[in-house]
Short mmCIF file of C-alpha atoms in Angstrom, two decimals:
data_model
loop_
_atom_site.label_atom_id
_atom_site.label_comp_id
_atom_site.label_asym_id
_atom_site.label_seq_id
_atom_site.Cartn_x
_atom_site.Cartn_y
_atom_site.Cartn_z
CA MET L 3 5.58 9.12 -27.19
CA THR L 4 9.20 10.38 -25.36
CA ALA L 5 8.14 10.21 -22.04
CA PHE L 6 5.55 7.77 -19.57
CA LYS L 7 3.16 10.22 -17.93
CA PRO L 8 3.29 10.24 -14.36
CA LEU L 9 0.89 8.54 -12.47
CA ILE L 10 0.94 6.45 -9.01
CA PHE L 11 -0.38 3.27 -7.95
CA SER L 12 -1.13 1.81 -4.78
CA GLY L 13 -3.57 -1.21 -3.05
CA VAL L 14 -4.06 -2.21 0.02
CA GLN L 15 -5.63 -5.78 1.19
CA PRO L 16 -8.91 -6.13 2.48
CA THR L 17 -7.82 -8.25 5.73
CA GLY L 18 -8.56 -7.50 9.27
CA ASN L 19 -9.05 -4.06 10.88
CA LEU L 20 -7.04 -0.65 8.90
CA HIS L 21 -5.56 0.48 11.96
CA LEU L 22 -3.41 4.07 12.28
CA GLY L 23 -0.41 2.45 11.12
CA ASN L 24 -2.09 1.51 7.52
CA TYR L 25 -3.20 5.43 7.74
CA LEU L 26 -0.52 7.13 8.71
CA GLY L 27 1.83 5.22 6.80
CA ALA L 28 -0.19 4.21 3.92
CA ILE L 29 -3.15 6.22 3.35
CA ARG L 30 -2.52 9.79 4.76
CA LYS L 31 0.60 9.65 1.98
CA PHE L 32 -2.40 8.70 -0.51
CA VAL L 33 -4.72 11.89 0.51
CA ALA L 34 -1.87 14.35 -0.22
CA LEU L 35 -0.43 12.95 -3.51
CA GLN L 36 -3.94 13.42 -4.90
CA ASP L 37 -3.09 16.92 -5.08
CA THR L 38 0.18 16.69 -7.57
CA MET L 39 -0.45 13.78 -10.15
CA ASP L 40 -3.38 11.04 -11.54
CA CYS L 41 -3.83 8.47 -9.45
CA ILE L 42 -5.69 5.11 -8.91
CA TYR L 43 -5.93 2.71 -5.97
CA CYS L 44 -6.93 -0.33 -5.26
CA VAL L 45 -8.41 -2.73 -2.59
CA VAL L 46 -6.69 -5.68 -3.68
CA ASP L 47 -8.94 -8.47 -2.81
CA LEU L 48 -7.39 -11.23 -5.47
CA HIS L 49 -4.21 -10.90 -2.66
CA SER L 50 -6.23 -11.10 0.14
CA LEU L 51 -6.27 -14.72 -0.85
CA THR L 52 -3.04 -15.68 -0.41
CA ALA L 53 -3.06 -14.91 3.00
CA GLN L 54 -6.25 -16.71 3.55
CA LEU L 55 -8.51 -18.35 0.92
CA VAL L 56 -12.06 -18.94 2.68
CA HIS L 57 -12.96 -15.51 4.10
CA GLU L 58 -16.28 -15.28 5.51
CA ASP L 59 -16.85 -10.84 4.88
CA LEU L 60 -14.48 -10.44 2.04
CA LYS L 61 -17.09 -8.11 0.83
CA ASP L 62 -17.47 -6.24 4.01
CA GLN L 63 -13.55 -6.13 4.27
CA THR L 64 -13.46 -4.85 0.12
CA ARG L 65 -15.86 -1.94 1.38
CA GLN L 66 -14.40 -1.67 4.62
CA ILE L 67 -11.02 -0.64 2.98
CA THR L 68 -13.07 1.87 0.44
CA ALA L 69 -14.50 3.70 3.06
CA ALA L 70 -11.67 4.38 4.69
CA PHE L 71 -10.18 5.54 1.63
CA LEU L 72 -13.49 8.09 1.40
CA ALA L 73 -13.27 9.36 4.08
CA ALA L 74 -9.54 10.35 4.92
CA GLY L 75 -10.41 12.05 1.98
CA ILE L 76 -9.49 10.31 -1.58
CA ASP L 77 -11.62 12.37 -4.53
CA PRO L 78 -13.04 8.74 -6.49
CA GLU L 79 -14.90 11.45 -9.31
CA ARG L 80 -10.97 12.94 -9.49
CA HIS L 81 -9.38 9.76 -8.99
CA ILE L 82 -9.84 6.28 -9.56
CA VAL L 83 -10.67 4.07 -6.42
CA PHE L 84 -12.32 0.32 -7.24
CA ASN L 85 -11.40 -3.58 -6.41
CA GLN L 86 -8.85 -5.42 -8.06
CA SER L 87 -11.28 -8.61 -8.95
CA ARG L 88 -13.61 -6.03 -11.30
CA VAL L 89 -10.94 -5.69 -13.61
CA MET L 90 -9.76 -8.62 -15.16
CA GLN L 91 -6.70 -7.53 -17.01
CA HIS L 92 -4.77 -7.08 -13.77
CA ALA L 93 -4.87 -11.69 -13.33
CA GLU L 94 -4.17 -11.78 -17.52
CA LEU L 95 -0.87 -9.28 -17.10
CA ALA L 96 0.12 -11.79 -14.08
CA TRP L 97 -0.07 -14.76 -16.04
CA VAL L 98 2.81 -13.10 -18.05
CA PHE L 99 4.47 -11.54 -15.99
CA ASN L 100 4.68 -15.28 -14.64
CA CYS L 101 6.20 -16.36 -17.50
CA VAL L 102 8.70 -13.14 -17.28
CA ALA L 103 10.03 -13.52 -14.31
CA ARG L 104 12.19 -16.35 -12.63
CA ILE L 105 11.55 -18.83 -9.69
CA GLY L 106 15.10 -17.59 -8.50
CA TRP L 107 13.74 -14.20 -8.27
CA MET L 108 10.50 -15.72 -6.17
CA ASN L 109 12.37 -17.33 -4.24
CA ARG L 110 14.70 -14.51 -3.00
CA MET L 111 11.66 -12.57 -1.88
CA THR L 112 11.75 -12.02 2.06
CA GLN L 113 7.90 -11.51 2.52
CA PHE L 114 7.56 -14.87 1.60
CA LYS L 115 9.79 -16.63 3.65
CA ASP L 116 8.63 -14.70 6.52
CA LYS L 117 4.98 -15.92 5.64
CA ALA L 118 5.88 -19.58 4.27
CA GLY L 119 7.78 -20.39 7.41
CA LYS L 120 9.76 -23.36 7.56
CA ASP L 121 7.31 -25.38 5.37
CA ARG L 122 7.93 -23.98 2.33
CA GLU L 123 6.27 -27.36 0.31
CA ASN L 124 3.08 -26.93 1.65
CA ALA L 125 2.41 -22.71 0.71
CA SER L 126 0.46 -22.22 -2.12
CA LEU L 127 1.64 -21.23 -5.64
CA GLY L 128 -0.15 -18.37 -5.10
CA LEU L 129 2.26 -16.95 -2.08
CA LEU L 130 4.58 -17.43 -3.90
CA ALA L 131 3.68 -15.46 -7.52
CA TYR L 132 2.59 -12.53 -5.46
CA PRO L 133 4.80 -9.82 -6.72
CA SER L 134 4.37 -11.49 -9.87
CA LEU L 135 0.30 -9.94 -9.41
CA MET L 136 1.86 -7.35 -7.95
CA ALA L 137 3.96 -6.57 -10.79
CA ALA L 138 0.55 -6.46 -12.84
CA ASP L 139 -1.62 -4.61 -10.43
CA ILE L 140 1.28 -1.40 -11.07
CA LEU L 141 1.64 -1.83 -15.16
CA VAL L 142 -0.85 -2.92 -16.46
CA TYR L 143 -1.66 0.86 -16.00
CA ARG L 144 1.83 1.91 -16.54
CA ALA L 145 1.55 3.79 -12.98
CA THR L 146 5.49 5.60 -12.90
CA HIS L 147 5.36 5.90 -9.06
CA VAL L 148 4.47 3.77 -5.78
CA PRO L 149 3.93 4.37 -2.06
CA VAL L 150 6.25 1.92 -0.59
CA GLY L 151 6.63 1.14 3.70
CA ASP L 152 10.07 -0.88 4.04
CA ASP L 153 8.27 -4.06 3.67
CA GLN L 154 7.51 -3.34 0.17
CA LYS L 155 10.56 -2.30 -1.11
CA GLN L 156 12.23 -5.38 -2.51
CA HIS L 157 8.69 -6.23 -4.31
CA LEU L 158 8.72 -2.86 -6.42
CA GLU L 159 12.64 -3.71 -7.07
CA LEU L 160 11.08 -6.64 -8.64
CA THR L 161 8.34 -4.86 -10.54
CA ARG L 162 11.13 -2.79 -12.22
CA ASP L 163 13.01 -6.15 -13.12
CA ILE L 164 9.99 -7.33 -14.71
CA ALA L 165 9.19 -4.61 -16.76
CA GLN L 166 13.11 -4.54 -17.47
CA LYS L 167 13.24 -7.56 -19.04
CA PHE L 168 9.86 -7.44 -21.07
CA ASN L 169 11.43 -4.27 -22.51
CA ASN L 170 14.81 -6.31 -23.24
CA ASP L 171 12.83 -9.12 -24.63
CA PHE L 172 10.52 -7.54 -26.71
CA SER L 173 12.50 -4.19 -27.51
CA HIS L 174 12.60 -4.72 -31.09
CA ARG L 175 8.81 -5.34 -31.33
CA ILE L 176 8.30 -2.72 -28.99
CA ALA L 177 9.73 -0.56 -31.09
CA GLU L 178 8.14 -1.99 -34.65
CA LEU L 179 4.89 -1.31 -33.01
CA GLY L 180 5.99 2.62 -32.48
CA VAL L 181 4.16 1.93 -28.69
CA GLY L 182 7.30 2.22 -26.34
CA VAL L 183 9.70 4.95 -24.98
CA GLU L 184 13.10 5.07 -25.12
CA ILE L 185 14.81 4.15 -21.92
CA GLN L 186 18.71 4.42 -21.30
CA MET L 187 19.85 0.55 -19.76
CA GLY L 188 24.00 1.49 -19.42
CA ASP L 189 25.66 1.71 -22.63
CA GLU L 190 22.51 0.60 -24.58
CA THR L 191 19.07 1.83 -25.49
CA VAL L 192 16.31 0.16 -24.96
CA ASN L 193 12.41 0.45 -26.63
CA GLY L 194 10.04 0.13 -23.06
CA PHE L 195 6.38 -0.39 -23.43
CA PHE L 196 6.68 -0.35 -19.24
CA PRO L 197 8.24 2.34 -17.02
CA LEU L 198 10.83 1.33 -14.37
CA THR L 199 8.33 2.13 -11.48
CA GLU L 200 9.73 4.63 -8.66
CA PRO L 201 8.89 4.50 -5.16
CA VAL L 202 7.48 7.15 -3.06
CA ILE L 203 9.05 7.01 0.59
CA GLY L 204 7.04 7.86 3.92
CA GLY L 205 7.40 11.20 5.61
CA PRO L 206 8.42 10.66 9.73
CA ALA L 207 6.07 8.43 11.00
CA ALA L 208 6.14 5.80 7.97
CA ARG L 209 6.30 3.11 10.33
CA ILE L 210 4.42 2.54 13.29
CA MET L 211 4.42 0.12 16.55
CA SER L 212 2.64 -1.95 18.77
CA LEU L 213 1.13 -0.02 22.12
CA ARG L 214 1.53 -3.07 24.10
CA ASP L 215 5.62 -3.27 22.78
CA GLY L 216 7.20 -1.05 20.71
CA SER L 217 9.42 -3.56 19.07
CA LYS L 218 6.27 -5.22 16.78
CA LYS L 219 5.09 -3.62 14.31
CA MET L 220 1.46 -2.28 14.92
CA SER L 221 -1.01 -4.88 13.36
CA LYS L 222 -4.65 -6.00 12.34
CA SER L 223 -3.72 -9.70 13.81
CA ASP L 224 -2.36 -8.91 16.70
CA PRO L 225 -4.74 -10.64 19.60
CA SER L 226 -4.95 -7.31 21.61
CA ASP L 227 -6.78 -4.89 20.39
CA LEU L 228 -5.29 -2.37 22.98
CA SER L 229 -2.28 -2.96 20.90
CA ARG L 230 -3.80 -0.68 17.87
CA ILE L 231 -5.84 2.70 17.19
CA ASN L 232 -8.60 1.24 14.42
CA LEU L 233 -10.23 3.45 12.06
CA THR L 234 -13.14 2.93 13.29
CA ASP L 235 -12.70 3.40 16.96
CA ASP L 236 -14.52 6.88 18.83
CA ALA L 237 -12.76 9.51 20.35
CA ASP L 238 -13.16 7.79 23.85
CA THR L 239 -11.37 4.07 22.64
CA ILE L 240 -8.49 6.02 21.25
CA SER L 241 -8.17 7.71 24.08
CA LYS L 242 -8.40 5.16 26.39
CA LYS L 243 -5.98 3.19 24.47
CA ILE L 244 -2.95 6.48 24.16
CA LYS L 245 -3.51 6.29 27.95
CA LYS L 246 -2.77 2.92 28.25
CA ALA L 247 0.20 2.46 26.08
CA LYS L 248 3.07 0.96 27.52
CA THR L 249 5.70 3.38 28.60
CA ASP L 250 8.82 3.16 30.66
CA PRO L 251 9.20 5.52 33.93
CA GLU L 252 11.93 7.81 32.55
CA ALA L 253 11.14 11.67 31.07
CA LEU L 254 11.38 12.22 27.29
CA PRO L 255 14.43 13.25 26.45
CA SER L 256 14.96 16.77 24.76
CA GLU L 257 17.06 14.79 21.99
CA ILE L 258 16.56 12.26 19.22
CA ALA L 259 19.68 9.84 20.63
CA GLY L 260 17.90 10.25 24.26
CA LEU L 261 15.04 7.67 22.33
CA ALA L 262 17.91 4.86 21.84
CA GLY L 263 17.07 1.67 23.38
CA ARG L 264 13.25 3.29 24.57
CA PRO L 265 11.07 2.04 21.89
CA GLU L 266 7.74 2.63 23.60
CA ALA L 267 8.74 6.23 23.78
CA GLU L 268 10.26 6.69 20.37
CA ASN L 269 6.93 4.91 19.10
CA LEU L 270 4.77 7.30 20.85
CA VAL L 271 6.72 10.27 20.06
CA GLY L 272 6.73 8.96 16.29
CA ILE L 273 2.97 8.86 16.01
CA TYR L 274 2.21 12.14 17.46
CA ALA L 275 5.16 13.85 14.82
CA GLY L 276 2.57 11.97 12.56
CA LEU L 277 -0.16 13.34 13.56
CA ALA L 278 0.88 16.68 14.10
CA ASP L 279 2.65 16.54 10.92
CA THR L 280 6.45 17.02 12.22
CA SER L 281 9.49 15.78 13.01
CA LYS L 282 10.31 13.53 16.07
CA GLU L 283 13.06 16.76 16.68
CA ALA L 284 10.34 19.53 17.01
CA VAL L 285 7.96 16.92 19.55
CA LEU L 286 11.05 16.47 21.97
CA LYS L 287 12.19 20.18 21.77
CA GLU L 288 8.37 20.54 23.04
CA TYR L 289 8.33 18.02 25.45
CA GLY L 290 12.04 17.46 26.67
CA GLY L 291 12.01 16.45 29.91
CA GLN L 292 8.45 16.10 30.30
CA GLN L 293 6.92 12.73 32.03
CA PHE L 294 4.49 10.81 30.42
CA SER L 295 1.67 11.79 32.71
CA VAL L 296 1.98 14.91 30.50
CA PHE L 297 2.62 13.43 27.42
CA LYS L 298 0.21 11.24 26.93
CA PRO L 299 -2.97 13.37 27.21
CA ALA L 300 -1.43 15.36 24.66
CA LEU L 301 -1.15 12.52 22.48
CA ALA L 302 -4.93 11.15 23.23
CA ASP L 303 -6.06 14.63 22.35
CA LEU L 304 -4.28 14.89 19.20
CA ALA L 305 -5.07 11.44 18.36
CA VAL L 306 -9.09 12.10 18.80
CA GLU L 307 -8.94 15.34 17.28
CA LYS L 308 -7.11 14.14 13.81
CA MET L 309 -8.63 10.59 13.66
CA ALA L 310 -12.35 10.75 15.42
CA PRO L 311 -13.72 12.18 12.79
CA ILE L 312 -12.53 10.09 10.47
CA ALA L 313 -13.77 6.75 12.05
CA GLY L 314 -17.22 8.86 12.22
CA GLU L 315 -17.25 9.40 8.52
CA MET L 316 -16.48 5.38 8.29
CA ARG L 317 -19.18 4.50 10.20
CA ARG L 318 -21.29 6.59 7.90
CA LEU L 319 -20.24 5.48 5.00
CA MET L 320 -20.65 1.39 6.13
CA ALA L 321 -23.79 2.48 6.78
CA ASP L 322 -24.81 2.52 3.31
CA PRO L 323 -22.92 -0.37 1.49
CA GLY L 324 -24.83 0.73 -1.43
CA HIS L 325 -22.94 4.08 -1.81
CA ILE L 326 -19.35 2.15 -1.51
CA ASP L 327 -20.39 -0.12 -4.28
CA GLY L 328 -21.11 2.29 -6.63
CA VAL L 329 -17.97 4.68 -6.62
CA LEU L 330 -16.05 0.64 -6.75
CA ARG L 331 -18.31 -0.12 -9.64
CA ASN L 332 -17.23 2.88 -11.59
CA GLY L 333 -14.00 3.20 -10.52
CA GLY L 334 -13.55 -0.43 -11.89
CA GLU L 335 -14.93 1.14 -15.07
CA ARG L 336 -12.59 3.43 -15.61
CA ALA L 337 -9.78 1.33 -14.80
CA GLY L 338 -11.30 -1.26 -16.82
CA VAL L 339 -10.74 1.27 -19.77
CA LEU L 340 -7.45 2.02 -18.92
CA ALA L 341 -6.01 -2.01 -18.29
CA GLU L 342 -7.11 -3.19 -21.70
CA ALA L 343 -6.01 -0.31 -23.87
CA ASN L 344 -2.45 -1.59 -22.04
CA MET L 345 -3.55 -5.25 -22.27
CA LYS L 346 -4.56 -5.23 -25.54
CA THR L 347 -0.78 -3.30 -26.50
CA VAL L 348 0.91 -5.95 -24.26
CA ARG L 349 -0.91 -9.14 -26.24
CA ASP L 350 -0.02 -7.28 -29.79
CA ILE L 351 4.06 -7.18 -28.50
CA ILE L 352 3.71 -10.55 -27.61
CA GLY L 353 1.52 -11.94 -31.11
CA LEU L 354 -1.30 -13.22 -29.84
CA LEU L 355 -4.24 -13.25 -32.07
CA GLN L 356 -7.04 -11.22 -31.11
CA GLY L 357 -9.59 -8.96 -32.68
#
């Protein structure tokens, strides 16, 4: 084997309603990547336990994420769609990676610091070890590329660190078994079983902010439903939320520099650019000098055109949970075959007795 086979992996947590930010920042990208690479898309239900251990509706939330994948255009026959807990090898490899990763690496994770807050001693071990499971999600398939937003870049760097340390520690064993790829690490050549996964960075609207406060990211947990456009919102609701979005009294500028210090204006221009698959510059070229009384209805029409069909298809899919469960079951079986083949080799590399 001289190279790793190109493969995309990404996952979405089943916590709360998906919204426009999730769609523009991640799911639409997932759809586009299908045309160029093999893809594995996962509903990471085990990860959701780090945010909240006891869920009343985790199964339905898992189905809703799956419905969003399918409604947006992900093809579960050409690619793989499944929920993480169906494939036990994710958790098995995560334990191996817990023994590869260093506590100092985990303590440096910004997301852990943010979520644990001041009472870090009371945070769950799962929250601290979350990035190790994320690395396992990716590397149990030896995925070469992961679409990431700004908040996950550090975790992907950690995934690369874990892969690199495993490859270094077991380089001779990997060579003896003939299961690796030669990787140049500075002046040294290492026999690597795991790829150093590369990020796929987002486009012009990868970061969508709240419709009520342009300084805050659009969030499922915001108490105001007017702060976000949910993927299940109908046409009337989408239009109403856009028209009620916070703005300022000035007209739109003709140049990007004119958006400085105007977070709500910049957010709405970014949403338009993302939905139209264009740039903020192009939006301002068309609407520069116009008041929001002109721009908002145009944005509302565009949002309805792009998002309402997805919402309708999601509602149709959610009405047939048996179909969604079948998609996840089939995807889990296919993912499990790939994961077990790689995990069997990992066990051989480590020296675990099996067979």
